[in-house]
Short mmCIF file of C-alpha atoms and ligand atoms in Angstrom, two decimals:
data_model
loop_
_atom_site.label_atom_id
_atom_site.label_comp_id
_atom_site.label_asym_id
_atom_site.label_seq_id
_atom_site.Cartn_x
_atom_site.Cartn_y
_atom_site.Cartn_z
CA UNK A 1487 30.70 -4.66 -41.14
CA UNK A 1488 27.79 -6.75 -39.97
CA UNK A 1489 25.13 -7.70 -42.55
CA UNK A 1490 22.29 -5.20 -42.97
CA UNK A 1491 18.89 -6.15 -41.70
CA UNK A 1492 15.77 -5.69 -43.80
CA UNK A 1493 14.86 -2.40 -42.04
CA UNK A 1494 18.11 -0.79 -43.25
CA UNK A 1495 17.27 -1.91 -46.77
CA UNK A 1496 13.67 -0.63 -46.53
CA UNK A 1497 14.93 2.81 -45.62
CA UNK A 1498 17.58 2.92 -48.35
CA UNK A 1499 15.06 1.59 -50.87
CA UNK A 1500 12.58 4.37 -50.14
CA UNK A 1501 15.21 7.12 -49.90
CA UNK A 1502 16.79 6.26 -53.22
CA UNK A 1503 13.74 5.32 -55.27
CA UNK A 1504 14.04 1.54 -55.33
CA UNK A 1505 10.82 0.54 -53.52
CA UNK A 1506 8.01 2.58 -52.00
CA UNK A 1507 5.13 1.43 -49.80
CA UNK A 1508 2.17 1.10 -52.17
CA UNK A 1509 -0.89 3.41 -52.03
CA UNK A 1510 0.91 5.43 -49.39
CA UNK A 1511 -1.14 8.61 -49.81
CA UNK A 1512 -4.23 6.60 -48.77
CA UNK A 1513 -2.58 4.98 -45.80
CA UNK A 1514 -0.95 2.15 -47.73
CA UNK A 1515 -2.13 -1.38 -48.40
CA UNK A 1516 -0.62 -4.06 -46.17
CA UNK A 1517 2.50 -5.61 -47.68
CA UNK A 1518 2.14 -4.01 -51.10
CA UNK A 1519 5.10 -2.25 -52.63
CA UNK A 1520 5.77 -0.19 -55.74
CA UNK A 1521 9.07 -0.20 -57.59
CA UNK A 1522 10.48 3.27 -58.24
CA UNK A 1523 12.88 4.56 -60.92
CA UNK A 1524 15.89 2.62 -59.55
CA UNK A 1525 13.89 -0.39 -58.43
CA UNK A 1526 12.36 -1.11 -61.80
CA UNK A 1527 15.77 -1.00 -63.46
CA UNK A 1528 17.18 -3.51 -60.98
CA UNK A 1529 14.02 -5.60 -61.28
CA UNK A 1530 14.25 -5.62 -65.10
CA UNK A 1531 17.94 -6.45 -64.96
CA UNK A 1532 17.15 -9.54 -62.89
CA UNK A 1533 14.51 -10.71 -65.35
CA UNK A 1534 16.70 -10.00 -68.38
CA UNK A 1535 19.64 -11.85 -66.85
CA UNK A 1536 17.48 -14.87 -66.03
CA UNK A 1537 15.83 -14.94 -69.49
CA UNK A 1538 19.14 -14.58 -71.25
CA UNK A 1539 20.69 -17.38 -69.19
CA UNK A 1540 17.70 -19.70 -69.54
CA UNK A 1541 16.44 -19.05 -73.06
CA UNK A 1542 19.24 -17.44 -75.10
CA UNK A 1543 22.37 -19.09 -73.81
CA UNK A 1544 21.07 -22.64 -73.86
CA UNK A 1545 19.85 -24.61 -76.85
CA UNK A 1546 17.12 -26.58 -75.14
CA UNK A 1547 14.68 -24.03 -73.71
CA UNK A 1548 11.78 -22.12 -75.25
CA UNK A 1549 9.96 -19.08 -73.82
CA UNK A 1550 6.25 -18.66 -73.11
CA UNK A 1551 3.84 -16.06 -71.73
CA UNK A 1552 0.53 -17.61 -70.66
CA UNK A 1553 -2.57 -15.89 -69.25
CA UNK A 1554 -2.90 -14.90 -65.60
CA UNK A 1555 -6.57 -15.91 -65.62
CA UNK A 1556 -7.02 -19.49 -66.81
CA UNK A 1557 -9.98 -21.85 -67.09
CA UNK A 1558 -10.95 -22.85 -63.58
CA UNK A 1559 -10.53 -26.52 -64.48
CA UNK A 1560 -6.75 -25.98 -64.67
CA UNK A 1561 -6.75 -25.35 -60.93
CA UNK A 1562 -9.13 -28.18 -60.24
CA UNK A 1563 -6.91 -30.77 -61.89
CA UNK A 1564 -3.61 -29.27 -60.76
CA UNK A 1565 -4.87 -29.84 -57.21
CA UNK A 1566 -4.82 -26.16 -56.23
CA UNK A 1567 -8.56 -25.94 -55.54
CA UNK A 1568 -8.30 -28.73 -52.99
CA UNK A 1569 -4.84 -28.43 -51.57
CA UNK A 1570 -3.32 -24.98 -52.20
CA UNK A 1571 -3.99 -23.82 -48.70
CA UNK A 1572 -2.11 -22.89 -45.60
CA UNK A 1573 -3.11 -24.18 -42.15
CA UNK A 1574 -4.38 -21.26 -40.08
CA UNK A 1575 -4.55 -20.72 -36.35
CA UNK A 1576 -5.82 -17.67 -34.50
CA UNK A 1577 -4.77 -16.43 -31.07
CA UNK A 1578 -8.02 -16.22 -29.12
CA UNK A 1579 -6.51 -13.53 -26.86
CA UNK A 1580 -5.43 -10.92 -29.41
CA UNK A 1581 -7.00 -12.26 -32.66
CA UNK A 1582 -3.65 -12.41 -34.42
CA UNK A 1583 -3.58 -14.94 -37.21
CA UNK A 1584 -0.61 -17.20 -38.02
CA UNK A 1585 0.39 -20.01 -40.33
CA UNK A 1586 0.42 -23.08 -38.13
CA UNK A 1587 3.18 -24.75 -40.17
CA UNK A 1588 5.49 -21.72 -39.78
CA UNK A 1589 4.86 -21.54 -36.03
CA UNK A 1590 5.63 -25.24 -35.74
CA UNK A 1591 8.78 -24.88 -37.84
CA UNK A 1592 10.06 -22.04 -35.64
CA UNK A 1593 9.18 -24.00 -32.52
CA UNK A 1594 11.20 -26.95 -33.78
CA UNK A 1595 14.21 -24.77 -34.55
CA UNK A 1596 14.06 -22.98 -31.19
CA UNK A 1597 13.79 -26.26 -29.31
CA UNK A 1598 16.04 -28.36 -31.52
CA UNK A 1599 13.33 -30.83 -32.46
CA UNK A 1600 13.97 -32.60 -35.77
CA UNK A 1601 11.22 -33.27 -38.34
CA UNK A 1602 11.58 -36.99 -37.71
CA UNK A 1603 9.86 -36.46 -34.36
CA UNK A 1604 6.16 -36.27 -35.15
CA UNK A 1605 3.76 -34.16 -33.10
CA UNK A 1606 0.32 -35.40 -32.17
CA UNK A 1607 -2.18 -32.55 -32.67
CA UNK A 1608 -2.84 -30.17 -30.94
CA UNK A 1609 0.77 -30.29 -29.67
CA UNK A 1610 2.99 -28.34 -29.93
CA UNK A 1611 0.40 -25.60 -29.70
CA UNK A 1612 0.05 -26.25 -26.00
CA UNK A 1613 3.55 -24.79 -25.69
CA UNK A 1614 3.82 -22.13 -28.41
CA UNK A 1615 3.35 -18.57 -27.25
CA UNK A 1616 1.58 -16.09 -29.51
CA UNK A 1617 4.20 -14.01 -31.36
CA UNK A 1618 2.07 -10.94 -30.76
CA UNK A 1619 0.78 -11.10 -27.18
CA UNK A 1620 2.74 -13.96 -25.60
CA UNK A 1621 -0.36 -15.90 -24.49
CA UNK A 1622 -1.14 -19.55 -25.26
CA UNK A 1623 -4.75 -19.82 -26.35
CA UNK A 1624 -5.14 -21.05 -29.94
CA UNK A 1625 -8.11 -21.90 -32.12
CA UNK A 1626 -8.11 -25.25 -33.94
CA UNK A 1627 -6.11 -25.43 -37.13
CA UNK A 1628 -8.10 -24.92 -40.38
CA UNK A 1629 -7.11 -24.72 -44.07
CA UNK A 1630 -7.23 -21.40 -45.89
CA UNK A 1631 -7.06 -21.46 -49.70
CA UNK A 1632 -4.57 -18.93 -50.97
CA UNK A 1633 -6.02 -18.37 -54.44
CA UNK A 1634 -7.58 -14.96 -55.15
CA UNK A 1635 -11.05 -15.30 -56.62
CA UNK A 1636 -12.72 -13.06 -59.15
CA UNK A 1637 -15.48 -13.32 -61.78
CA UNK A 1638 -15.36 -13.06 -65.56
CA UNK A 1639 -18.03 -11.24 -67.53
CA UNK A 1640 -21.08 -9.28 -66.49
CA UNK A 1641 -22.54 -12.09 -64.36
CA UNK A 1642 -23.73 -12.19 -60.80
CA UNK A 1643 -20.87 -12.29 -58.33
CA UNK A 1644 -22.05 -15.61 -56.91
CA UNK A 1645 -22.45 -17.34 -60.31
CA UNK A 1646 -20.23 -20.40 -59.88
CA UNK A 1647 -19.78 -20.68 -63.64
CA UNK A 1648 -18.14 -17.29 -63.73
CA UNK A 1649 -15.69 -17.98 -60.91
CA UNK A 1650 -12.01 -17.76 -61.88
CA UNK A 1651 -8.76 -17.37 -59.99
CA UNK A 1652 -5.71 -15.20 -60.38
CA UNK A 1653 -2.93 -17.71 -60.96
CA UNK A 1654 -0.92 -18.55 -57.84
CA UNK A 1655 2.03 -19.83 -59.95
CA UNK A 1656 3.08 -19.55 -63.58
CA UNK A 1657 3.88 -23.26 -63.88
CA UNK A 1658 0.39 -24.50 -64.81
CA UNK A 1659 0.33 -22.19 -67.84
CA UNK A 1660 3.34 -24.10 -69.09
CA UNK A 1661 1.92 -27.59 -68.51
CA UNK A 1662 -1.31 -26.86 -70.38
CA UNK A 1663 0.76 -25.59 -73.32
CA UNK A 1664 3.09 -28.58 -73.38
CA UNK A 1665 1.73 -29.97 -76.66
CA UNK A 1666 1.52 -26.51 -78.30
CA UNK A 1667 5.18 -25.82 -77.60
CA UNK A 1668 6.27 -29.38 -78.44
CA UNK A 1669 4.51 -29.30 -81.80
CA UNK A 1670 5.43 -25.76 -82.88
CA UNK A 1671 9.08 -25.96 -81.79
CA UNK A 1672 9.59 -29.59 -82.99
CA UNK A 1673 11.51 -30.35 -79.80
CA UNK A 1674 12.65 -33.70 -78.53
CA UNK A 1675 13.23 -34.56 -74.90
CA UNK A 1676 14.90 -33.19 -72.89
CA UNK A 1677 13.73 -29.64 -73.31
CA UNK A 1678 12.31 -26.87 -71.16
CA UNK A 1679 9.81 -24.01 -71.27
CA UNK A 1680 10.51 -20.82 -69.34
CA UNK A 1681 8.10 -18.16 -68.22
CA UNK A 1682 8.32 -14.95 -66.19
CA UNK A 1683 5.18 -13.42 -64.83
CA UNK A 1684 3.02 -12.19 -61.98
CA UNK A 1685 1.49 -14.63 -59.51
CA UNK A 1686 -0.97 -13.94 -56.71
CA UNK A 1687 -1.38 -15.60 -53.33
CA UNK A 1688 -3.63 -14.40 -50.55
CA UNK A 1689 -0.83 -15.02 -48.03
CA UNK A 1690 -1.91 -15.35 -44.42
CA UNK A 1691 1.13 -13.61 -43.04
CA UNK A 1692 2.78 -11.51 -45.70
CA UNK A 1693 5.64 -9.31 -44.58
CA UNK A 1694 9.33 -8.73 -44.30
CA UNK A 1695 9.23 -6.05 -46.99
CA UNK A 1696 9.24 -7.59 -50.50
CA UNK A 1697 10.10 -11.07 -49.18
CA UNK A 1698 6.48 -12.18 -48.96
CA UNK A 1699 3.76 -10.24 -50.71
CA UNK A 1700 0.36 -11.12 -52.13
CA UNK A 1701 1.29 -10.01 -55.62
CA UNK A 1702 4.73 -11.05 -56.83
CA UNK A 1703 6.59 -12.17 -59.89
CA UNK A 1704 8.02 -15.58 -60.62
CA UNK A 1705 10.67 -16.89 -62.98
CA UNK A 1706 9.84 -20.53 -63.60
CA UNK A 1707 11.08 -23.14 -66.02
CA UNK A 1708 9.66 -26.61 -66.54
CA UNK A 1709 12.26 -29.03 -67.85
CA UNK A 1710 10.77 -32.15 -69.46
CA UNK A 1711 12.84 -35.32 -69.30
CA UNK A 1712 12.49 -39.07 -69.82
CA UNK A 1713 11.59 -40.91 -66.64
CA UNK A 1714 14.85 -42.35 -65.34
CA UNK A 1715 16.84 -39.27 -66.40
CA UNK A 1716 15.02 -37.09 -63.88
CA UNK A 1717 17.38 -37.50 -60.95
CA UNK A 1718 20.54 -36.47 -62.74
CA UNK A 1719 18.77 -33.59 -64.53
CA UNK A 1720 17.45 -32.41 -61.14
CA UNK A 1721 20.91 -32.36 -59.64
CA UNK A 1722 22.31 -30.47 -62.65
CA UNK A 1723 19.66 -27.77 -62.30
CA UNK A 1724 20.29 -27.43 -58.58
CA UNK A 1725 23.98 -26.79 -59.21
CA UNK A 1726 23.35 -24.52 -62.19
CA UNK A 1727 20.84 -22.34 -60.30
CA UNK A 1728 23.10 -22.01 -57.33
CA UNK A 1729 25.85 -20.87 -59.71
CA UNK A 1730 23.50 -18.42 -61.45
CA UNK A 1731 22.76 -16.53 -58.24
CA UNK A 1732 26.49 -16.13 -57.70
CA UNK A 1733 26.98 -14.98 -61.28
CA UNK A 1734 24.64 -12.01 -60.68
CA UNK A 1735 26.66 -11.04 -57.62
CA UNK A 1736 25.16 -12.79 -54.60
CA UNK A 1737 27.94 -14.05 -52.36
CA UNK A 1738 28.29 -17.78 -51.84
CA UNK A 1739 28.52 -17.28 -48.07
CA UNK A 1740 24.91 -16.04 -47.99
CA UNK A 1741 23.50 -18.90 -50.08
CA UNK A 1742 22.88 -22.47 -49.04
CA UNK A 1743 21.06 -25.53 -50.30
CA UNK A 1744 18.23 -26.91 -48.21
CA UNK A 1745 17.04 -30.43 -48.83
CA UNK A 1746 13.33 -30.56 -48.01
CA UNK A 1747 12.62 -33.41 -45.60
CA UNK A 1748 9.98 -35.94 -46.67
CA UNK A 1749 7.42 -34.39 -44.33
CA UNK A 1750 7.69 -31.04 -46.08
CA UNK A 1751 7.53 -32.30 -49.68
CA UNK A 1752 4.52 -31.38 -51.86
CA UNK A 1753 2.41 -34.45 -52.62
CA UNK A 1754 3.62 -34.63 -56.24
CA UNK A 1755 7.33 -34.09 -55.51
CA UNK A 1756 9.96 -36.81 -55.48
CA UNK A 1757 12.68 -34.49 -54.18
CA UNK A 1758 12.86 -30.72 -53.67
CA UNK A 1759 15.91 -28.64 -52.88
CA UNK A 1760 15.54 -24.95 -51.99
CA UNK A 1761 18.21 -22.37 -52.53
CA UNK A 1762 18.07 -20.27 -49.43
CA UNK A 1763 19.46 -16.82 -48.75
CA UNK A 1764 20.44 -15.41 -45.38
CA UNK A 1765 17.53 -12.94 -45.38
CA UNK A 1766 17.42 -12.55 -41.58
CA UNK A 1767 20.98 -12.22 -40.27
CA UNK A 1768 19.80 -10.51 -37.09
CA UNK A 1769 17.93 -13.61 -35.82
CA UNK A 1770 19.54 -15.41 -32.94
CA UNK A 1771 19.26 -18.99 -34.11
CA UNK A 1772 21.38 -19.58 -37.22
CA UNK A 1773 18.68 -21.88 -38.64
CA UNK A 1774 16.07 -19.08 -38.62
CA UNK A 1775 18.31 -16.70 -40.54
CA UNK A 1776 17.76 -18.55 -43.80
CA UNK A 1777 14.71 -18.63 -46.04
CA UNK A 1778 13.76 -19.66 -49.55
CA UNK A 1779 14.94 -17.73 -52.58
CA UNK A 1780 14.17 -20.48 -55.06
CA UNK A 1781 12.74 -23.99 -55.08
CA UNK A 1782 13.94 -26.72 -57.44
CA UNK A 1783 11.52 -29.62 -57.52
CA UNK A 1784 11.35 -32.98 -59.23
CA UNK A 1785 7.59 -32.98 -59.91
CA UNK A 1786 7.59 -36.45 -61.52
CA UNK A 1787 4.97 -36.99 -64.26
CA UNK A 1788 2.18 -35.66 -62.01
CA UNK A 1789 1.44 -32.49 -63.97
CA UNK A 1790 1.22 -33.83 -67.52
CA UNK A 1791 -0.75 -36.83 -66.35
CA UNK A 1792 -3.23 -34.89 -64.30
CA UNK A 1793 -4.10 -32.60 -67.25
CA UNK A 1794 -4.47 -35.51 -69.71
CA UNK A 1795 -7.69 -37.16 -70.80
CA UNK A 1796 -6.13 -40.65 -70.91
CA UNK A 1797 -5.17 -42.01 -67.51
CA UNK A 1798 -7.79 -44.20 -65.88
CA UNK A 1799 -8.26 -45.60 -62.41
CA UNK A 1800 -8.38 -49.31 -61.57
CA UNK A 1801 -12.04 -49.55 -62.65
CA UNK A 1802 -11.30 -47.93 -66.02
CA UNK A 1803 -12.78 -44.54 -65.11
CA UNK A 1804 -11.04 -41.51 -66.65
CA UNK A 1805 -9.21 -39.54 -63.97
CA UNK A 1806 -9.70 -36.32 -65.93
CA UNK A 1807 -13.03 -36.37 -67.78
CA UNK A 1808 -12.73 -32.65 -68.77
CA UNK A 1809 -9.44 -32.56 -70.69
CA UNK A 1810 -9.58 -32.90 -74.47
CA UNK A 1811 -5.92 -33.84 -74.95
CA UNK A 1812 -3.43 -36.47 -73.95
CA UNK A 1813 -0.21 -34.75 -72.91
CA UNK A 1814 2.01 -37.77 -73.38
CA UNK A 1815 5.16 -37.94 -75.47
CA UNK A 1816 6.03 -40.36 -78.25
CA UNK A 1817 9.71 -41.35 -78.37
CA UNK A 1818 10.57 -41.98 -82.05
CA UNK A 1819 13.62 -44.05 -81.19
CA UNK A 1820 12.15 -46.49 -78.71
CA UNK A 1821 8.59 -46.25 -80.17
CA UNK A 1822 7.30 -45.78 -76.66
CA UNK A 1823 4.68 -43.37 -75.40
CA UNK A 1824 5.00 -41.95 -71.86
CA UNK A 1825 4.47 -38.90 -69.66
CA UNK A 1826 7.70 -36.92 -69.23
CA UNK A 1827 9.02 -36.12 -65.77
CA UNK A 1828 9.38 -32.45 -64.89
CA UNK A 1829 12.21 -30.62 -63.15
CA UNK A 1830 11.10 -27.18 -61.99
CA UNK A 1831 13.48 -24.40 -60.96
CA UNK A 1832 11.15 -21.66 -59.59
CA UNK A 1833 12.51 -18.35 -58.32
CA UNK A 1834 10.91 -15.07 -57.23
CA UNK A 1835 11.99 -11.83 -58.90
CA UNK A 1836 11.15 -9.83 -55.79
CA UNK A 1837 13.11 -12.05 -53.41
CA UNK A 1838 16.04 -11.94 -55.78
CA UNK A 1839 15.91 -8.12 -55.77
CA UNK A 1840 15.87 -8.18 -51.96
CA UNK A 1841 18.80 -10.62 -51.81
CA UNK A 1842 20.75 -8.42 -54.25
CA UNK A 1843 20.12 -5.27 -52.22
CA UNK A 1844 21.06 -6.95 -48.93
CA UNK A 1845 24.15 -8.55 -50.40
CA UNK A 1846 25.37 -5.37 -52.10
CA UNK A 1847 24.88 -3.12 -49.06
CA UNK A 1848 28.15 -1.86 -47.57
CA UNK A 1849 29.37 1.13 -45.62
CA UNK A 1850 32.62 3.04 -45.95
CA UNK A 1851 34.10 5.97 -44.04
CA UNK A 1852 35.44 8.92 -46.02
CA UNK A 1853 38.40 11.27 -45.18
CA UNK A 1854 36.10 13.43 -43.09
CA UNK A 1855 35.03 10.50 -40.97
CA UNK A 1856 31.55 10.39 -42.49
CA UNK A 1857 29.90 7.04 -43.12
CA UNK A 1858 28.80 6.50 -46.69
CA UNK A 1859 26.58 3.73 -48.07
CA UNK A 1860 27.84 1.94 -51.16
CA UNK A 1861 25.67 -0.51 -53.01
CA UNK A 1862 28.23 -2.88 -54.51
CA UNK A 1863 25.88 -4.38 -57.06
CA UNK A 1864 27.26 -6.55 -59.80
CA UNK A 1865 27.73 -4.23 -62.77
CA UNK A 1866 25.09 -6.06 -64.77
CA UNK A 1867 22.52 -5.43 -62.05
CA UNK A 1868 23.26 -1.73 -61.42
CA UNK A 1869 20.23 0.41 -62.37
CA UNK A 1870 22.53 3.06 -63.84
CA UNK A 1871 25.86 2.16 -65.36
CA UNK A 1872 27.45 5.62 -65.71
CA UNK A 1873 26.62 9.03 -64.26
CA UNK A 1874 28.04 12.04 -66.06
CA UNK A 1875 28.56 14.96 -63.66
CA UNK A 1876 29.62 18.56 -64.40
CA UNK A 1877 31.90 20.11 -61.80
CA UNK A 1878 30.36 23.54 -62.38
CA UNK A 1879 26.75 23.73 -63.44
CA UNK A 1880 26.86 27.46 -64.18
CA UNK A 1881 29.48 27.08 -66.88
CA UNK A 1882 27.61 26.37 -70.18
CA UNK A 1883 30.69 24.82 -71.89
CA UNK A 1884 31.10 22.28 -69.09
CA UNK A 1885 27.39 21.49 -68.96
CA UNK A 1886 27.26 21.16 -72.75
CA UNK A 1887 30.24 18.82 -72.81
CA UNK A 1888 28.84 16.65 -70.00
CA UNK A 1889 25.45 16.35 -71.71
CA UNK A 1890 27.10 15.45 -75.01
CA UNK A 1891 29.12 12.69 -73.29
CA UNK A 1892 25.95 11.33 -71.65
CA UNK A 1893 24.20 11.26 -75.07
CA UNK A 1894 27.15 9.52 -76.71
CA UNK A 1895 27.18 6.74 -74.06
CA UNK A 1896 23.39 6.29 -73.96
CA UNK A 1897 23.02 3.92 -76.94
CA UNK A 1898 25.21 1.26 -75.29
CA UNK A 1899 24.90 1.96 -71.56
CA UNK A 1900 22.26 3.29 -69.20
CA UNK A 1901 23.78 6.70 -68.50
CA UNK A 1902 22.41 9.74 -66.64
CA UNK A 1903 23.38 13.39 -66.33
CA UNK A 1904 23.10 15.01 -62.90
CA UNK A 1905 23.94 18.54 -61.80
CA UNK A 1906 21.65 18.89 -58.80
CA UNK A 1907 24.33 19.21 -56.12
CA UNK A 1908 28.00 19.62 -55.26
CA UNK A 1909 30.30 16.90 -56.54
CA UNK A 1910 30.65 15.19 -53.13
CA UNK A 1911 26.90 14.89 -52.81
CA UNK A 1912 26.55 13.64 -56.40
CA UNK A 1913 29.17 10.94 -55.85
CA UNK A 1914 27.48 9.84 -52.61
CA UNK A 1915 24.12 9.61 -54.33
CA UNK A 1916 25.51 7.44 -57.13
CA UNK A 1917 27.32 5.19 -54.62
CA UNK A 1918 24.05 4.61 -52.79
CA UNK A 1919 22.28 3.42 -55.95
CA UNK A 1920 25.21 1.32 -57.03
CA UNK A 1921 26.40 3.20 -60.15
CA UNK A 1922 29.74 1.59 -61.04
CA UNK A 1923 31.33 4.68 -62.63
CA UNK A 1924 31.00 8.44 -62.46
CA UNK A 1925 32.45 10.60 -65.21
CA UNK A 1926 33.26 14.15 -64.17
CA UNK A 1927 33.73 17.05 -66.55
CA UNK A 1928 35.80 19.93 -65.10
CA UNK A 1929 37.44 23.17 -66.29
CA UNK A 1930 40.51 21.28 -67.42
CA UNK A 1931 38.31 19.05 -69.63
CA UNK A 1932 37.62 22.01 -71.92
CA UNK A 1933 41.33 22.22 -72.65
CA UNK A 1934 42.66 18.68 -72.60
CA UNK A 1935 39.49 16.88 -73.88
CA UNK A 1936 39.76 14.47 -70.95
CA UNK A 1937 37.46 13.59 -68.02
CA UNK A 1938 37.81 11.94 -64.62
CA UNK A 1939 36.44 8.41 -64.24
CA UNK A 1940 35.69 7.52 -60.62
CA UNK A 1941 35.27 3.93 -59.45
CA UNK A 1942 32.36 3.22 -57.07
CA UNK A 1943 34.12 0.59 -54.96
CA UNK A 1944 37.65 1.97 -54.61
CA UNK A 1945 36.82 5.70 -55.10
CA UNK A 1946 39.91 5.83 -57.24
CA UNK A 1947 39.97 8.36 -60.05
CA UNK A 1948 41.56 8.10 -63.45
CA UNK A 1949 41.97 10.67 -66.21
CA UNK A 1950 40.71 9.43 -69.58
CA UNK A 1951 40.52 11.10 -72.98
CA UNK A 1952 36.91 11.65 -74.09
CA UNK A 1953 37.71 9.94 -77.39
CA UNK A 1954 38.77 6.80 -75.49
CA UNK A 1955 35.98 6.89 -72.88
CA UNK A 1956 33.58 4.35 -74.41
CA UNK A 1957 36.37 1.80 -74.95
CA UNK A 1958 37.78 2.48 -71.48
CA UNK A 1959 34.41 1.85 -69.85
CA UNK A 1960 33.69 -1.21 -71.97
CA UNK A 1961 36.95 -2.75 -70.79
CA UNK A 1962 36.21 -2.07 -67.14
CA UNK A 1963 32.63 -3.25 -67.13
CA UNK A 1964 31.71 -6.78 -66.14
CA UNK A 1965 28.29 -7.13 -67.66
CA UNK A 1966 27.92 -10.73 -68.77
CA UNK A 1967 24.85 -12.06 -66.99
CA UNK A 1968 22.45 -9.21 -67.85
CA UNK A 1969 23.54 -7.26 -70.90
P1 ATP B 3096 7.22 -20.08 -49.22
O1 ATP B 3096 7.51 -21.44 -48.60
O2 ATP B 3096 8.20 -19.03 -48.86
O3 ATP B 3096 5.78 -19.67 -49.11
P2 ATP B 3096 6.85 -21.51 -51.67
O4 ATP B 3096 7.64 -22.73 -51.42
O5 ATP B 3096 5.37 -21.57 -51.53
O6 ATP B 3096 7.45 -20.28 -50.82
P3 ATP B 3096 7.09 -21.70 -54.47
O7 ATP B 3096 5.70 -22.09 -54.72
O8 ATP B 3096 8.18 -22.74 -54.59
O9 ATP B 3096 7.20 -20.93 -53.09
O10 ATP B 3096 7.44 -20.49 -55.44
C1 ATP B 3096 8.70 -20.29 -56.04
C2 ATP B 3096 9.32 -18.95 -55.63
O11 ATP B 3096 8.38 -17.89 -55.77
C3 ATP B 3096 9.76 -18.87 -54.20
O12 ATP B 3096 11.03 -19.45 -54.03
C4 ATP B 3096 9.82 -17.38 -53.94
O13 ATP B 3096 11.03 -16.82 -54.44
C5 ATP B 3096 8.68 -16.87 -54.81
N1 ATP B 3096 7.50 -16.65 -53.96
C6 ATP B 3096 6.59 -17.52 -53.54
N2 ATP B 3096 5.62 -16.92 -52.79
C7 ATP B 3096 5.99 -15.61 -52.71
C8 ATP B 3096 5.41 -14.46 -52.08
N3 ATP B 3096 4.26 -14.55 -51.40
N4 ATP B 3096 6.03 -13.27 -52.20
C9 ATP B 3096 7.20 -13.17 -52.89
N5 ATP B 3096 7.77 -14.20 -53.53
C10 ATP B 3096 7.18 -15.41 -53.46
#
């Protein structure tokens, strides 16, 4: 079967309660989405799996949860106030707005022009057609800062002292807490600090379902190392992250590593490798089918230095006159003081959810020739692990037994009871949300104290004694990454 496109996933997601368009009863809000009963389970499973992998299973990483609204100076010295912007162009014919860098990137791919060939502005915009109306009539390029602004306290809206931003990344909350975590956890290099949380970017062109939204959630970890050990640590994290996505069930064939060319690198980065997923299999050019799921950057010592009061320029002037701390590290062994380098694996929860849904989507034809959707999610990611279904809902003994089985499984597994349809329909519904096993209670169960366990992927059924059910399921589940 060919890979599903995002539209197929959007429709399944709405039908089965994964993701709904936000504010729909008021006409929606562009590119905002709400996670429904199934979606939030999948979403939480992703976060739990990541946290467990990062923080619990390793010995060198601590957790943190910093504020969304930080002192404005954080964003001044991180460089976001000056440089966290996208280049904008408008089509003068139809007023559509685009990111100039994305248009240029697509133009290069379509015309096979490598990044080593530099363009002299305004080229290539003399050749690029508007994606909306097909005309070529662009405004000049201008920067657009992506940070959402708001004001704290009961002050006038234009009071510059009250201006704050919603954070556009979780990373800065980690850097400004470097000394706090170092001192309270008594860590030595190398060590990392992980954080999961919402970030906000006033994206110029959001879209493609939950791929690019203005409100999203990030899973970021800053790994602090001695300068000189940064390159090998970076490579280890690239390999480990690639492996992690496979461990939660994303197929290797749909993942690839993308080495950012020098021209694309952020000003502070020494090297950045993205893990890309084949989000757009329907696109003609192979190169345009891939996009970023995660970025893994070597940020050098830029972040800790820029937030420190110490560094001075050639004339002895402090580069950061506002900071009250020096975020350097003292190495007891070598008796040297320096600013650690930082390796940053940064992934999006929402894009991971999208990749999981796309990767798990499959179709199968039943005996009657009907096509059924099966979401072959890794067991650890499945929103519901077991559905207990009564074959006859008007028979109190069967219903009672099914409900009792559901209750007995509940403490160890996310289990549900469902009697809202015929058994064929109930199975189909569970297949579509990715439930690995269905347990069916029938008339025979009342006599032999046994139930039927049905497998989502093979549709094979097995008779199991109720007394052995929990052990039987435990043996068949593959739950490592999440639970
Ligand atoms: P892009 O190039 O796609 O805009 P980025 O390079 O700016 O992404 P990072 O700053 O590296 O993204 O953020 C790390 C991760 O956060 C991304 O790999 C992605 O998974 C997620 N992310 C970033 N922006 C968004 C967004 N607008 N919507 C959903 N997820 C996002």
